[in-house]
PDB file of C-alpha atoms in Angstrom:
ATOM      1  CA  UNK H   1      59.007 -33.560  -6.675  1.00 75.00           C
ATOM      2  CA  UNK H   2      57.434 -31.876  -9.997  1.00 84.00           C
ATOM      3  CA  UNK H   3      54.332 -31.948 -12.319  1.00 95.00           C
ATOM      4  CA  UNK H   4      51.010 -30.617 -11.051  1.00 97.00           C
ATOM      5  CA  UNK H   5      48.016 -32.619 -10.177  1.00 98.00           C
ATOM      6  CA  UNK H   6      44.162 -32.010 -10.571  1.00 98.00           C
ATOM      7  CA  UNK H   7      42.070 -34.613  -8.607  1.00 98.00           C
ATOM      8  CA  UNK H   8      38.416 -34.788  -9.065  1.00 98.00           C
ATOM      9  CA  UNK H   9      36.388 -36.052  -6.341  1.00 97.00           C
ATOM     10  CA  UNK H  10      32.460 -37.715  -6.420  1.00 95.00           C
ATOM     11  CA  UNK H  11      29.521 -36.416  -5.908  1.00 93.00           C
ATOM     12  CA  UNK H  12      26.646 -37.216  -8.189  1.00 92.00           C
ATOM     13  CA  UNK H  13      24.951 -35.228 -11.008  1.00 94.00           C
ATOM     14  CA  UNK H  14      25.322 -31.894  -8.580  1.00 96.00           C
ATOM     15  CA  UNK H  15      28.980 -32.853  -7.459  1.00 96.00           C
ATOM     16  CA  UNK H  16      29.705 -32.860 -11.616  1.00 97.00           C
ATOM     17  CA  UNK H  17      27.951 -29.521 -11.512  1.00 97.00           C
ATOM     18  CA  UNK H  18      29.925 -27.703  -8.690  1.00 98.00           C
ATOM     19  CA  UNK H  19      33.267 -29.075 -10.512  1.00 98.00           C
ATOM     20  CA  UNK H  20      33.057 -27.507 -13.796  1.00 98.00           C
ATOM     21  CA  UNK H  21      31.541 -24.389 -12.051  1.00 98.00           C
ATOM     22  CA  UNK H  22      34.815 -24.236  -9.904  1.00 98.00           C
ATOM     23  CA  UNK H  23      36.776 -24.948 -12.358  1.00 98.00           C
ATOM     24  CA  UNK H  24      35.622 -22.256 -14.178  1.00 98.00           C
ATOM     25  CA  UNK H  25      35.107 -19.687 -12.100  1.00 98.00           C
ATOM     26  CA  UNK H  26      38.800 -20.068 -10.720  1.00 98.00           C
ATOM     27  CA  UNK H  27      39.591 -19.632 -14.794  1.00 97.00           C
ATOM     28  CA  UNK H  28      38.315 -16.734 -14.997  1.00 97.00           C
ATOM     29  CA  UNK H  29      40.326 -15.393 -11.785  1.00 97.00           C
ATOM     30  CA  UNK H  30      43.813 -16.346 -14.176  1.00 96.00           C
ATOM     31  CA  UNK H  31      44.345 -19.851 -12.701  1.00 97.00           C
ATOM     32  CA  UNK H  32      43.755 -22.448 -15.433  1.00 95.00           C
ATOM     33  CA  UNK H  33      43.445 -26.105 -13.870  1.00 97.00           C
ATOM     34  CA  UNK H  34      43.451 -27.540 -17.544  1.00 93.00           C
ATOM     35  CA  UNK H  35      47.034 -27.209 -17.914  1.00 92.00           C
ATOM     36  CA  UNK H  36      47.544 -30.254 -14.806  1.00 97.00           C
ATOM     37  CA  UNK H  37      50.240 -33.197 -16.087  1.00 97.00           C
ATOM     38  CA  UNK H  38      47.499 -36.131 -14.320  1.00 98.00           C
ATOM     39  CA  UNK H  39      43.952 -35.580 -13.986  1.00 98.00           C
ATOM     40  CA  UNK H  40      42.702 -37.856 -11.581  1.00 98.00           C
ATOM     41  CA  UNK H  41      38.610 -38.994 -12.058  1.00 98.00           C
ATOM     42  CA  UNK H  42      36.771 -40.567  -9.541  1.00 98.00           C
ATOM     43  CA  UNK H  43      32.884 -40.952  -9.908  1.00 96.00           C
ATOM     44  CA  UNK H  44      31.731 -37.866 -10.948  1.00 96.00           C
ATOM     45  CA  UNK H  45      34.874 -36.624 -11.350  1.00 98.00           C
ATOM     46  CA  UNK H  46      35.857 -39.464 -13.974  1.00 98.00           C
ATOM     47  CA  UNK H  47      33.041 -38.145 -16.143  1.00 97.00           C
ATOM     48  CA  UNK H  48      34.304 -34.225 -15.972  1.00 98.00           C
ATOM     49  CA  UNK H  49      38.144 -35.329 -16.188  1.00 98.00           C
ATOM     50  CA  UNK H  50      36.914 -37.071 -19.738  1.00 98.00           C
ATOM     51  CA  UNK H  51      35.569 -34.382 -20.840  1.00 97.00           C
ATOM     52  CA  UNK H  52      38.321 -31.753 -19.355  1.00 96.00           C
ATOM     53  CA  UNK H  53      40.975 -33.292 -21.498  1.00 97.00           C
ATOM     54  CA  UNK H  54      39.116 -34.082 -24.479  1.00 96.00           C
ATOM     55  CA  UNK H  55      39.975 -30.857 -25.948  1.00 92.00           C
ATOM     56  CA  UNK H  56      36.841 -30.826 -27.386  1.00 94.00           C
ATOM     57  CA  UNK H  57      34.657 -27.733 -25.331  1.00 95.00           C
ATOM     58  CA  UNK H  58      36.328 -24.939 -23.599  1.00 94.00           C
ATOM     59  CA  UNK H  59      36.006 -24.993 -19.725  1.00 95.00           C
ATOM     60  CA  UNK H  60      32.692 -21.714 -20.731  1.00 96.00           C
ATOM     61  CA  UNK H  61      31.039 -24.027 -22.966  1.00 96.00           C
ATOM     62  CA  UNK H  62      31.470 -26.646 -20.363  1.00 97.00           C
ATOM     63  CA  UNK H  63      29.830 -24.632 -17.791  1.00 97.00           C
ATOM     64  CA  UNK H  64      27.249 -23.631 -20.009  1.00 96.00           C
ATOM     65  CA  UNK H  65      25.593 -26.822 -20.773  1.00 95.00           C
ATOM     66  CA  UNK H  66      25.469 -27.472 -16.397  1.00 95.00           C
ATOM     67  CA  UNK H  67      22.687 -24.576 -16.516  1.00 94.00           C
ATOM     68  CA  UNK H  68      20.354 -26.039 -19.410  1.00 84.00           C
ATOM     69  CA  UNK H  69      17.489 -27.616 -18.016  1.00 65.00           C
ATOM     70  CA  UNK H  70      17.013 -31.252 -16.853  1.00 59.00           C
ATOM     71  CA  UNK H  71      15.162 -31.659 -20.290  1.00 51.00           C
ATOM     72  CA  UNK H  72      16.654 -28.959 -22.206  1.00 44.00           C
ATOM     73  CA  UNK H  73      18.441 -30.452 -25.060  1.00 42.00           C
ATOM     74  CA  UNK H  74      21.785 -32.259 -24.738  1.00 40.00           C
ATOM     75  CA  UNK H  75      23.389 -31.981 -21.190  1.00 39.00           C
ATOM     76  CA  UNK H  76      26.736 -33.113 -20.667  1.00 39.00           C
ATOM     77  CA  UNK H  77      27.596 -32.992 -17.179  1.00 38.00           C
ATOM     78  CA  UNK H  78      24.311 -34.845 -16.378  1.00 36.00           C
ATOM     79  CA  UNK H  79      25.890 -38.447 -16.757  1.00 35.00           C
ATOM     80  CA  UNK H  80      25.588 -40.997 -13.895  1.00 34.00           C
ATOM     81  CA  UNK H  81      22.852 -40.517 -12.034  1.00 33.00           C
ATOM     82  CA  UNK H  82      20.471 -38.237 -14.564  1.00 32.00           C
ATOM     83  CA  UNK H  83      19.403 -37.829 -17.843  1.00 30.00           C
ATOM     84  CA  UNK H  84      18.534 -40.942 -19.665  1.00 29.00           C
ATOM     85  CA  UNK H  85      19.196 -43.208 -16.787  1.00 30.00           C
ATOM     86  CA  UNK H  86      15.613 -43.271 -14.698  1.00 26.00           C
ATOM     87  CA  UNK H  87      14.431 -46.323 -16.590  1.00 24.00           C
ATOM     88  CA  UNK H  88      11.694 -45.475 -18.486  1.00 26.00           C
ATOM     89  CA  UNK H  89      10.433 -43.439 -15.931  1.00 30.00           C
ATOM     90  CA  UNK H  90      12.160 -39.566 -16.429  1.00 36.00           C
ATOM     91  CA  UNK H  91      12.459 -39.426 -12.252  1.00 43.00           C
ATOM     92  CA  UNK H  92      15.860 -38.803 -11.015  1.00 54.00           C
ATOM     93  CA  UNK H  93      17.603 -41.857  -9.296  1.00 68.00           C
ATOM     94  CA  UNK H  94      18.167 -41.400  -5.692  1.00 64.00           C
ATOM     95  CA  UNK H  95      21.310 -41.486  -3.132  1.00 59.00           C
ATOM     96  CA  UNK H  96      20.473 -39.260   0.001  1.00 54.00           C
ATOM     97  CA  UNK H  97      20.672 -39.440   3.803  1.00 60.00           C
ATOM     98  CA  UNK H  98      19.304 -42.782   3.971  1.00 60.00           C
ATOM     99  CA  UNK H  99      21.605 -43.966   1.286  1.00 63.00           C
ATOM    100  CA  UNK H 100      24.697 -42.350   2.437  1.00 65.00           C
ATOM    101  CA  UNK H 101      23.756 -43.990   6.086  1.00 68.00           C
ATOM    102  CA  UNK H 102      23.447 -47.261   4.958  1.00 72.00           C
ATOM    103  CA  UNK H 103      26.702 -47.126   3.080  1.00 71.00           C
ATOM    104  CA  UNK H 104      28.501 -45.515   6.372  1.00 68.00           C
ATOM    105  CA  UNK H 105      26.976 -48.262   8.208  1.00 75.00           C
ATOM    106  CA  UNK H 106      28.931 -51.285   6.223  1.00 79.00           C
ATOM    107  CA  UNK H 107      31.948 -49.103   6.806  1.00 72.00           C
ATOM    108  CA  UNK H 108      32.133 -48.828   9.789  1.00 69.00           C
ATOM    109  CA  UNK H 109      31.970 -52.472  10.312  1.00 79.00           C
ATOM    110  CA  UNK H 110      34.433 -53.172   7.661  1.00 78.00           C
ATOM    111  CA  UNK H 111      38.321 -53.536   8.780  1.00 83.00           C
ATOM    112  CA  UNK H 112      39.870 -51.727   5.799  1.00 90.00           C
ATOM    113  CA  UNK H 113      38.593 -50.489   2.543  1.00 91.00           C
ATOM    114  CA  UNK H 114      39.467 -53.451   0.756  1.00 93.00           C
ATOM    115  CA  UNK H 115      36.673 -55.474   2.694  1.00 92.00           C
ATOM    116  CA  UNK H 116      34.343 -52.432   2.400  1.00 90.00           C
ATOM    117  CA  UNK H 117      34.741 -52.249  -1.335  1.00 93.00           C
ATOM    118  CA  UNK H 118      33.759 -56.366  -0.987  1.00 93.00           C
ATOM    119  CA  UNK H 119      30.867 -55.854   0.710  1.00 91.00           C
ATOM    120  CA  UNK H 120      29.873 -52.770  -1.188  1.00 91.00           C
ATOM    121  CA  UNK H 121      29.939 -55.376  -4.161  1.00 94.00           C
ATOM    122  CA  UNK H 122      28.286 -57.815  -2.628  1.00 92.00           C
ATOM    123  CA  UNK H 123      25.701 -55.576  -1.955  1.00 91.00           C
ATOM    124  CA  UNK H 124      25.871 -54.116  -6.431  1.00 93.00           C
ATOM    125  CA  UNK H 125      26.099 -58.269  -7.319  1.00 95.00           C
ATOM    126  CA  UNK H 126      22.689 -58.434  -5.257  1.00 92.00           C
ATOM    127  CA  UNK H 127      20.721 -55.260  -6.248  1.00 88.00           C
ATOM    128  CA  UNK H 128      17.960 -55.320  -9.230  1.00 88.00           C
ATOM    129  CA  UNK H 129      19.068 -52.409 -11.094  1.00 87.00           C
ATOM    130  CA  UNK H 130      18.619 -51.371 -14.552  1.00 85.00           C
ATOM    131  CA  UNK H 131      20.374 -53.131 -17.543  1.00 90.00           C
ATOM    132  CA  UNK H 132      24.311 -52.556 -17.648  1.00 92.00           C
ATOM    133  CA  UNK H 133      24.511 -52.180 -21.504  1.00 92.00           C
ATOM    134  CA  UNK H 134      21.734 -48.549 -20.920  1.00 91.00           C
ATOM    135  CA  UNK H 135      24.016 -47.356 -17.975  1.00 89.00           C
ATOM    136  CA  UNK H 136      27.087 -47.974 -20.224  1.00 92.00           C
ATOM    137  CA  UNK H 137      25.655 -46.250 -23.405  1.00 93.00           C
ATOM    138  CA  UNK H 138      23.790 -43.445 -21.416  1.00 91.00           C
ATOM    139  CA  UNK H 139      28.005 -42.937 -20.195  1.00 93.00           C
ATOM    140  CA  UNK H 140      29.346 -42.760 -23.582  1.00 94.00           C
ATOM    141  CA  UNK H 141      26.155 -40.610 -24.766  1.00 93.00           C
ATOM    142  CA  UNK H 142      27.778 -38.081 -22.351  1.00 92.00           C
ATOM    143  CA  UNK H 143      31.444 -38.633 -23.387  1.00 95.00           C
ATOM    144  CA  UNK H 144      32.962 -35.971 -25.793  1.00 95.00           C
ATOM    145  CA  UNK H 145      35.644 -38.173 -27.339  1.00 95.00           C
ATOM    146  CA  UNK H 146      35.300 -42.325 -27.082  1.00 96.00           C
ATOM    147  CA  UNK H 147      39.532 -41.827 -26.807  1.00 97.00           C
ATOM    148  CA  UNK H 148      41.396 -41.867 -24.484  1.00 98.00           C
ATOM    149  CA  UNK H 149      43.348 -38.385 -24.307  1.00 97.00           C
ATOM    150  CA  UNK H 150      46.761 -37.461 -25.398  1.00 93.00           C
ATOM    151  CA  UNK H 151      47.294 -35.690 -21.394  1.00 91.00           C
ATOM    152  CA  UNK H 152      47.168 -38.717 -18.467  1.00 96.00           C
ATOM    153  CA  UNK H 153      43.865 -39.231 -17.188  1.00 98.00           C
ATOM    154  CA  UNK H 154      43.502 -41.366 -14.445  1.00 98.00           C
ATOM    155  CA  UNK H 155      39.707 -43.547 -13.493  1.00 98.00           C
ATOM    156  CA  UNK H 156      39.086 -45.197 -10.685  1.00 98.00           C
ATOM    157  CA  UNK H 157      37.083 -48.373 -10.037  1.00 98.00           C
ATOM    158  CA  UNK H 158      36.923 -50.993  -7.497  1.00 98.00           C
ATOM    159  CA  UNK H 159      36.575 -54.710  -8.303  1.00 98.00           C
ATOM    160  CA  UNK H 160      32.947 -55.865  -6.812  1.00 97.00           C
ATOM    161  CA  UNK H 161      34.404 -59.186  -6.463  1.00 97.00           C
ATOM    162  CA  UNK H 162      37.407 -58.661  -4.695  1.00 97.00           C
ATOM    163  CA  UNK H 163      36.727 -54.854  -3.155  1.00 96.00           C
ATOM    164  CA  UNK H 164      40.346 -53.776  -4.624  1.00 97.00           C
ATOM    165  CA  UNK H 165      40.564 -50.000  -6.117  1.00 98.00           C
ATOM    166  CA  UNK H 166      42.010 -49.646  -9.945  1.00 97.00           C
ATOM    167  CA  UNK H 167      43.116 -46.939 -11.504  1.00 97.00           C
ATOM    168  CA  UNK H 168      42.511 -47.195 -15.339  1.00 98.00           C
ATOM    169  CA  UNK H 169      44.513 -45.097 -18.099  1.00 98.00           C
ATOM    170  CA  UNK H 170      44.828 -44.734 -21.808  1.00 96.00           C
ATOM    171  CA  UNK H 171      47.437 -47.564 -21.296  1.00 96.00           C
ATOM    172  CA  UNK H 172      45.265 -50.030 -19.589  1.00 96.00           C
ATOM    173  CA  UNK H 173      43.619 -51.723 -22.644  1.00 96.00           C
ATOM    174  CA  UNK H 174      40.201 -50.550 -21.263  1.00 97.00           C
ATOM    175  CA  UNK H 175      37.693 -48.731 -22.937  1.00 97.00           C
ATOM    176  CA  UNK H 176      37.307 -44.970 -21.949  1.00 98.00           C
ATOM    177  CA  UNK H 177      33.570 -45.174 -21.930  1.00 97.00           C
ATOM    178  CA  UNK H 178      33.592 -48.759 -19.765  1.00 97.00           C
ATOM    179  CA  UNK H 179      36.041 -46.914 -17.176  1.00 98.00           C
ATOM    180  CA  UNK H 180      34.015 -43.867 -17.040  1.00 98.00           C
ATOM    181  CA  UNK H 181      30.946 -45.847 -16.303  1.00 97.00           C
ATOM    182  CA  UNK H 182      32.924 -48.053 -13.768  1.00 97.00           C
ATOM    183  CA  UNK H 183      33.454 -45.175 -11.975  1.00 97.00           C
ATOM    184  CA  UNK H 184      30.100 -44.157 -11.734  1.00 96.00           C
ATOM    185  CA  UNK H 185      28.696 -47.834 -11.068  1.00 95.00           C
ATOM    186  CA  UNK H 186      26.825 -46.761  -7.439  1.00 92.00           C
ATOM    187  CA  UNK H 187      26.118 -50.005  -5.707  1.00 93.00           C
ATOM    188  CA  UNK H 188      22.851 -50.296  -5.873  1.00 88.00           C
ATOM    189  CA  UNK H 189      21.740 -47.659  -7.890  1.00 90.00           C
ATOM    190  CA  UNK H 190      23.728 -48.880 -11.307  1.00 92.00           C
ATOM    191  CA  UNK H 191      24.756 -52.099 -11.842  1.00 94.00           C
ATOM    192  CA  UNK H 192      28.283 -53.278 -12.240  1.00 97.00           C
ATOM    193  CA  UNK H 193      30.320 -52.893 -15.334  1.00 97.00           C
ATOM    194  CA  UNK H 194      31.780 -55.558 -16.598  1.00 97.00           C
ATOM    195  CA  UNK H 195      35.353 -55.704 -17.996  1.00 96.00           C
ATOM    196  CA  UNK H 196      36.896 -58.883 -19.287  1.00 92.00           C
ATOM    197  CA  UNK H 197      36.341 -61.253 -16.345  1.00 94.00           C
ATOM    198  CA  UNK H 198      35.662 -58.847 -13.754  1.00 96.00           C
ATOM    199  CA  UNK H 199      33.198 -56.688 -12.672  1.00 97.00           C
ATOM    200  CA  UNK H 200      33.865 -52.980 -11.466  1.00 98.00           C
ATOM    201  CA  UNK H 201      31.666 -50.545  -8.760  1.00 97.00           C
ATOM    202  CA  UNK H 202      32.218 -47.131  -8.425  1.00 96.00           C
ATOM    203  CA  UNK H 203      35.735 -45.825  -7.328  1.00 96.00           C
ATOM    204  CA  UNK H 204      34.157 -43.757  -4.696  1.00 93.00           C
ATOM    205  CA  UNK H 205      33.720 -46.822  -2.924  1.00 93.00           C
ATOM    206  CA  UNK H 206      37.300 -46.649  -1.974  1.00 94.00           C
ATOM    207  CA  UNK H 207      37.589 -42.347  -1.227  1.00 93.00           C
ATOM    208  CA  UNK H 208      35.658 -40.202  -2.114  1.00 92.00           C
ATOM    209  CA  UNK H 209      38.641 -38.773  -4.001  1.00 96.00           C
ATOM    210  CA  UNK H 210      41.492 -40.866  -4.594  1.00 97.00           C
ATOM    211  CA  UNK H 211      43.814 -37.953  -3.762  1.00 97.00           C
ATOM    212  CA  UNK H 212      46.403 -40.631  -2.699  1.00 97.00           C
ATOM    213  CA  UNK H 213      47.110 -41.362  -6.410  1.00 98.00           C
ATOM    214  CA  UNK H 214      48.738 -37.894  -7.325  1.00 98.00           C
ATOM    215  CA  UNK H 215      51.875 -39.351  -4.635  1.00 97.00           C
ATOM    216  CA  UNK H 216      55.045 -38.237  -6.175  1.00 96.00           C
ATOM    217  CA  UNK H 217      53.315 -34.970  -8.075  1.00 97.00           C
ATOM    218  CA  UNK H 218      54.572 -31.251  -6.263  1.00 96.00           C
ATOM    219  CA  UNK H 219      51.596 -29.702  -7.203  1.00 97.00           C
ATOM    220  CA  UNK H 220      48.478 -30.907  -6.302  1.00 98.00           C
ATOM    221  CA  UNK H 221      44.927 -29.451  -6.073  1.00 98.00           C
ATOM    222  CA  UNK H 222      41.884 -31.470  -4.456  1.00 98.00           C
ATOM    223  CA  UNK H 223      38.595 -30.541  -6.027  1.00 98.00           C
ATOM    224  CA  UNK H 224      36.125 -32.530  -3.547  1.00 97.00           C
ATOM    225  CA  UNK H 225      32.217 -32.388  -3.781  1.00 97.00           C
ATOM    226  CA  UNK H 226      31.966 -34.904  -1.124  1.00 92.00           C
ATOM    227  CA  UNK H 227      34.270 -34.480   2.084  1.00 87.00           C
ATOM    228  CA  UNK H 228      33.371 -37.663   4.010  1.00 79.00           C
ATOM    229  CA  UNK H 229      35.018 -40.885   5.054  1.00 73.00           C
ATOM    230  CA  UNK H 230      34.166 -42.917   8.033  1.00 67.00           C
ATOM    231  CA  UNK H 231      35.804 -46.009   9.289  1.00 72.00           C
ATOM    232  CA  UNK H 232      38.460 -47.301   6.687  1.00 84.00           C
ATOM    233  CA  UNK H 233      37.200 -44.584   4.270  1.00 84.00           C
ATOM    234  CA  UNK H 234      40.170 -42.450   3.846  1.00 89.00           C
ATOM    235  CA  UNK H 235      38.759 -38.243   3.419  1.00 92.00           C
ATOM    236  CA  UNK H 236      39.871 -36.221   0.765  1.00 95.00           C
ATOM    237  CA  UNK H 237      41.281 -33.999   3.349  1.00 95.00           C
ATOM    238  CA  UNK H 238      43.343 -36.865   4.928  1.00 95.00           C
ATOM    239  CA  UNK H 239      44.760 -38.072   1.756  1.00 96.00           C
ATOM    240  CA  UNK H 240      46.044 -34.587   1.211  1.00 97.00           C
ATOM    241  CA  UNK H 241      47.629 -34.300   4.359  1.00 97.00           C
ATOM    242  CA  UNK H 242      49.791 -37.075   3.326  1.00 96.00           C
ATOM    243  CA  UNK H 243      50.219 -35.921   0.462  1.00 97.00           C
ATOM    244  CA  UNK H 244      52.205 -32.784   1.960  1.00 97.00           C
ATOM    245  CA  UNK H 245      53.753 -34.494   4.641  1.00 97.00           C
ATOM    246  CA  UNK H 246      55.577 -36.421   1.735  1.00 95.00           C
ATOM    247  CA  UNK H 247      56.957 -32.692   0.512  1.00 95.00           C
ATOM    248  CA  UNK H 248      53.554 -31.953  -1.740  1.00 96.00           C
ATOM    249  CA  UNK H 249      52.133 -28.797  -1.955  1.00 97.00           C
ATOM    250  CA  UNK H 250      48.392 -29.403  -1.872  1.00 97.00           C
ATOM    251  CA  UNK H 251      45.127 -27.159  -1.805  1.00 98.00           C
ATOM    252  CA  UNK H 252      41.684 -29.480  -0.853  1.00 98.00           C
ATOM    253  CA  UNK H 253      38.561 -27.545  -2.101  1.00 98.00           C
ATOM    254  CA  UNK H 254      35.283 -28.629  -0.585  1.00 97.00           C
ATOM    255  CA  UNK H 255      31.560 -26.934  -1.319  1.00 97.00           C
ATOM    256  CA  UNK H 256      30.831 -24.391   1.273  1.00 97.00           C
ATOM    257  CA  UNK H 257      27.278 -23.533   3.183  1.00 97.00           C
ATOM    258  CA  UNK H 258      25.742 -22.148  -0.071  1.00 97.00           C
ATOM    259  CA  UNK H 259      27.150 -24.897  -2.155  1.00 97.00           C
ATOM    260  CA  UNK H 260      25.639 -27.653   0.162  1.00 96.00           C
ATOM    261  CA  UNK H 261      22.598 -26.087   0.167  1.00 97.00           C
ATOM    262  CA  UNK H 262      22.343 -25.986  -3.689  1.00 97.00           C
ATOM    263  CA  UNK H 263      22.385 -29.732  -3.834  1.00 95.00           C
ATOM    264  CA  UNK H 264      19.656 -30.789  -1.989  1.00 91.00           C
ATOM    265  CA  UNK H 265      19.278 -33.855  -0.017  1.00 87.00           C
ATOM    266  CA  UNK H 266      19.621 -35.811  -3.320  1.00 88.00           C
ATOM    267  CA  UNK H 267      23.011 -35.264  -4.905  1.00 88.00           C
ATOM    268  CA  UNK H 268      21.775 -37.766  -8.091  1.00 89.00           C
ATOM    269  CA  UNK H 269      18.844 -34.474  -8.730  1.00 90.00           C
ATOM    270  CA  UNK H 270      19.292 -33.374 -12.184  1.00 92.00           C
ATOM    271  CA  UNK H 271      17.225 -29.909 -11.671  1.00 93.00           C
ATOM    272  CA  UNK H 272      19.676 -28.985  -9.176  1.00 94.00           C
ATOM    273  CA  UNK H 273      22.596 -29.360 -11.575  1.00 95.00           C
ATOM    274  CA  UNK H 274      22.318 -25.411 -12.846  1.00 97.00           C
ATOM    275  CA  UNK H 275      22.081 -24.520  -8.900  1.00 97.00           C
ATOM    276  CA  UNK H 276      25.349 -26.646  -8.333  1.00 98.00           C
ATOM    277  CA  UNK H 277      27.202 -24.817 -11.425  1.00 98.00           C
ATOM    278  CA  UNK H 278      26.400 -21.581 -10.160  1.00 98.00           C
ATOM    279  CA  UNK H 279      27.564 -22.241  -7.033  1.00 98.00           C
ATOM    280  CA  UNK H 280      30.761 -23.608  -7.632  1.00 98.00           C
ATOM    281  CA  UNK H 281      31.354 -20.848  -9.939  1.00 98.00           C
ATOM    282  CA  UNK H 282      30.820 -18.370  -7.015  1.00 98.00           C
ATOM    283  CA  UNK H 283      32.696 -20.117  -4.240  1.00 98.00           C
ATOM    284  CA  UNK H 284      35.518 -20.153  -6.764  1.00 98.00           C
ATOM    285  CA  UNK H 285      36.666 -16.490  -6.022  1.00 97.00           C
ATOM    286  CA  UNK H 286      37.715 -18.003  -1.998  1.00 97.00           C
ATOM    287  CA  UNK H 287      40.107 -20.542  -3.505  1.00 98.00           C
ATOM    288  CA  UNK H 288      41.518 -18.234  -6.220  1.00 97.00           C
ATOM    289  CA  UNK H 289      44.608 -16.489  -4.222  1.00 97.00           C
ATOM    290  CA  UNK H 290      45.749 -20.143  -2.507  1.00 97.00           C
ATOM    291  CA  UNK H 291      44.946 -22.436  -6.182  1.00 97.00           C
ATOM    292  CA  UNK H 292      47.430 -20.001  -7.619  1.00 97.00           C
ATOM    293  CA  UNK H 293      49.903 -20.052  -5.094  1.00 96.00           C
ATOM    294  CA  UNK H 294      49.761 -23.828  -5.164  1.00 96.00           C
ATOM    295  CA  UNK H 295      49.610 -23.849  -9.341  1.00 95.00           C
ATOM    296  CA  UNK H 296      52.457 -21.345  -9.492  1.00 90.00           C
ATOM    297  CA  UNK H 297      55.218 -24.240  -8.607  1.00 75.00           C
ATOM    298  CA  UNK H 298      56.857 -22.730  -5.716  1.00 52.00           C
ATOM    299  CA  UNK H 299      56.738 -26.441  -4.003  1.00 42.00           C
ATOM    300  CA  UNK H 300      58.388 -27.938  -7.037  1.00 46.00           C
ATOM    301  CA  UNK H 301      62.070 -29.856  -5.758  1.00 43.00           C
TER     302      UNK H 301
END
């Protein structure tokens, strides 16, 4: 097994903050994530792989724009779930406990996460949200490049119609900015994105990662603001341990106390972006000795 994976996990408008803060901050310790053969986006995470491998900011400048203000001048980490997307209103949109139960609830009454990621559309088809053509421009608004990148980037998106998980790429024939805001497509919150015939829901709806999708990679670090699963809902954590029993060497990072604390009971809260950043950026220093044991290649074979 060779080539290194990076797999970004969901998590809302703070789970996009604590990303590019870890990211960062294990940077600046000497182990550059960047350099991964396959980034793998879900969610949030489709939103900072885009901009990761779009060349276009450093990983500082990056980080920087996570502590501007919730109305301080262009922002872009605050996609899905923030800036520009409260219709007409400037509140945040909402997914918290009671959100998070509900959506626990249908899983665990769903046999696999196929028929969760049906009823999870069922339930997007159903909801009065906001107009799909504002979610999809506020996504591309936050995009750095409307290309797909030179480096593999992998989206994920599950059909609302059929509850199946995709994973788009630059060779799909999809749109960068329609797979980005796939991704990010919470049921009820955002509506579904259309593409072609179909109709697409966030690929967190499937795991909250996706980890399973760096199979066949040596290398493989797990950067996962949200841990959970429940009933058919593989964890991050679970995927990984897969992962390595297939010969992988794999390091899951989760936020710890002070991270969870930093985003609130409302993980869609633009103000507590900066908090998010910051925190990442801190936690960072725990991972730094295993990320660049994993990164180094010893597992490589």
């Amino acid at each position: 097994m060779a080539g290194t994976a990076l797999v970004l996990g969901g998590g809302g408008v703070t789970g996009i903050g604590w990303e590019i803060g870890m990211l960062a901050g294990l940077a600046e310790a000497g182990v550059n994530l960047c350099s991964a053969d396959v980034v793998i986006g879900t969610s949030a995470g489709s939103l900072v792989g885009a901009q990761l491998t779009s060349g276009q900011l450093t990983l500082e400048e990056l980080y920087e724009r996570q502590l501007a203000g919730p109305s301080g001048g262009p922002s872009v980490g605050a996609s899905a779930g923030a800036v520009g997307i409260a219709q007409g209103g400037g509140a945040p949109a909402r997914m918290g406990a009671v959100s998070m139960a509900r959506f626990a609830a249908i899983a665990l009454r769903s046999r696999d996460a196929v028929t969760f990621g049906a009823r999870m559309g069922r339930l997007a088809l159903a909801a009065r949200t906001g107009p799909e053509n504002t979610q999809r421009a506020v996504i591309a608004g936050r995009l750095l490049s409307q290309e797909w990148p030179a480096r593999r980037l992998m989206i994920t998106a599950v059909d609302a119609y059929t509850g199946e998980r995709s994973a788009f790429d630059g060779g799909s024939g999809v749109k960068l900015a329609d797979a980005v805001a796939a991704s990010c497509a919470v049921p009820g919150v955002w509506p579904p994105v259309t593409i072609g015939d179909r109709r697409w829901i966030d690929g967190g709806v499937h795991s909250c990662a996706n980890a399973d999708l760096a199979a066949g990679y040596g290398r493989v670090v797990v950067i996962a603001p949200m841990a959970s699963g429940g009933g058919p809902v593989a964890t991050p954590r679970a995927q990984a341990a897969r992962l390595a029993a297939d010969g992988a060497e794999v390091l899951v990072v989760t936020p710890d106390r002070a991270a969870r604390a930093a985003f609130g009971r409302n993980v869609l809260d633009p103000s507590k972006r900066a908090a998010a950043a910051r925190a990442g950026r801190v936690q960072a220093a725990a991972h730094a000795s295993e990320a660049a044991r994993v990164w180094a290649g010893g597992a490589d074979r």
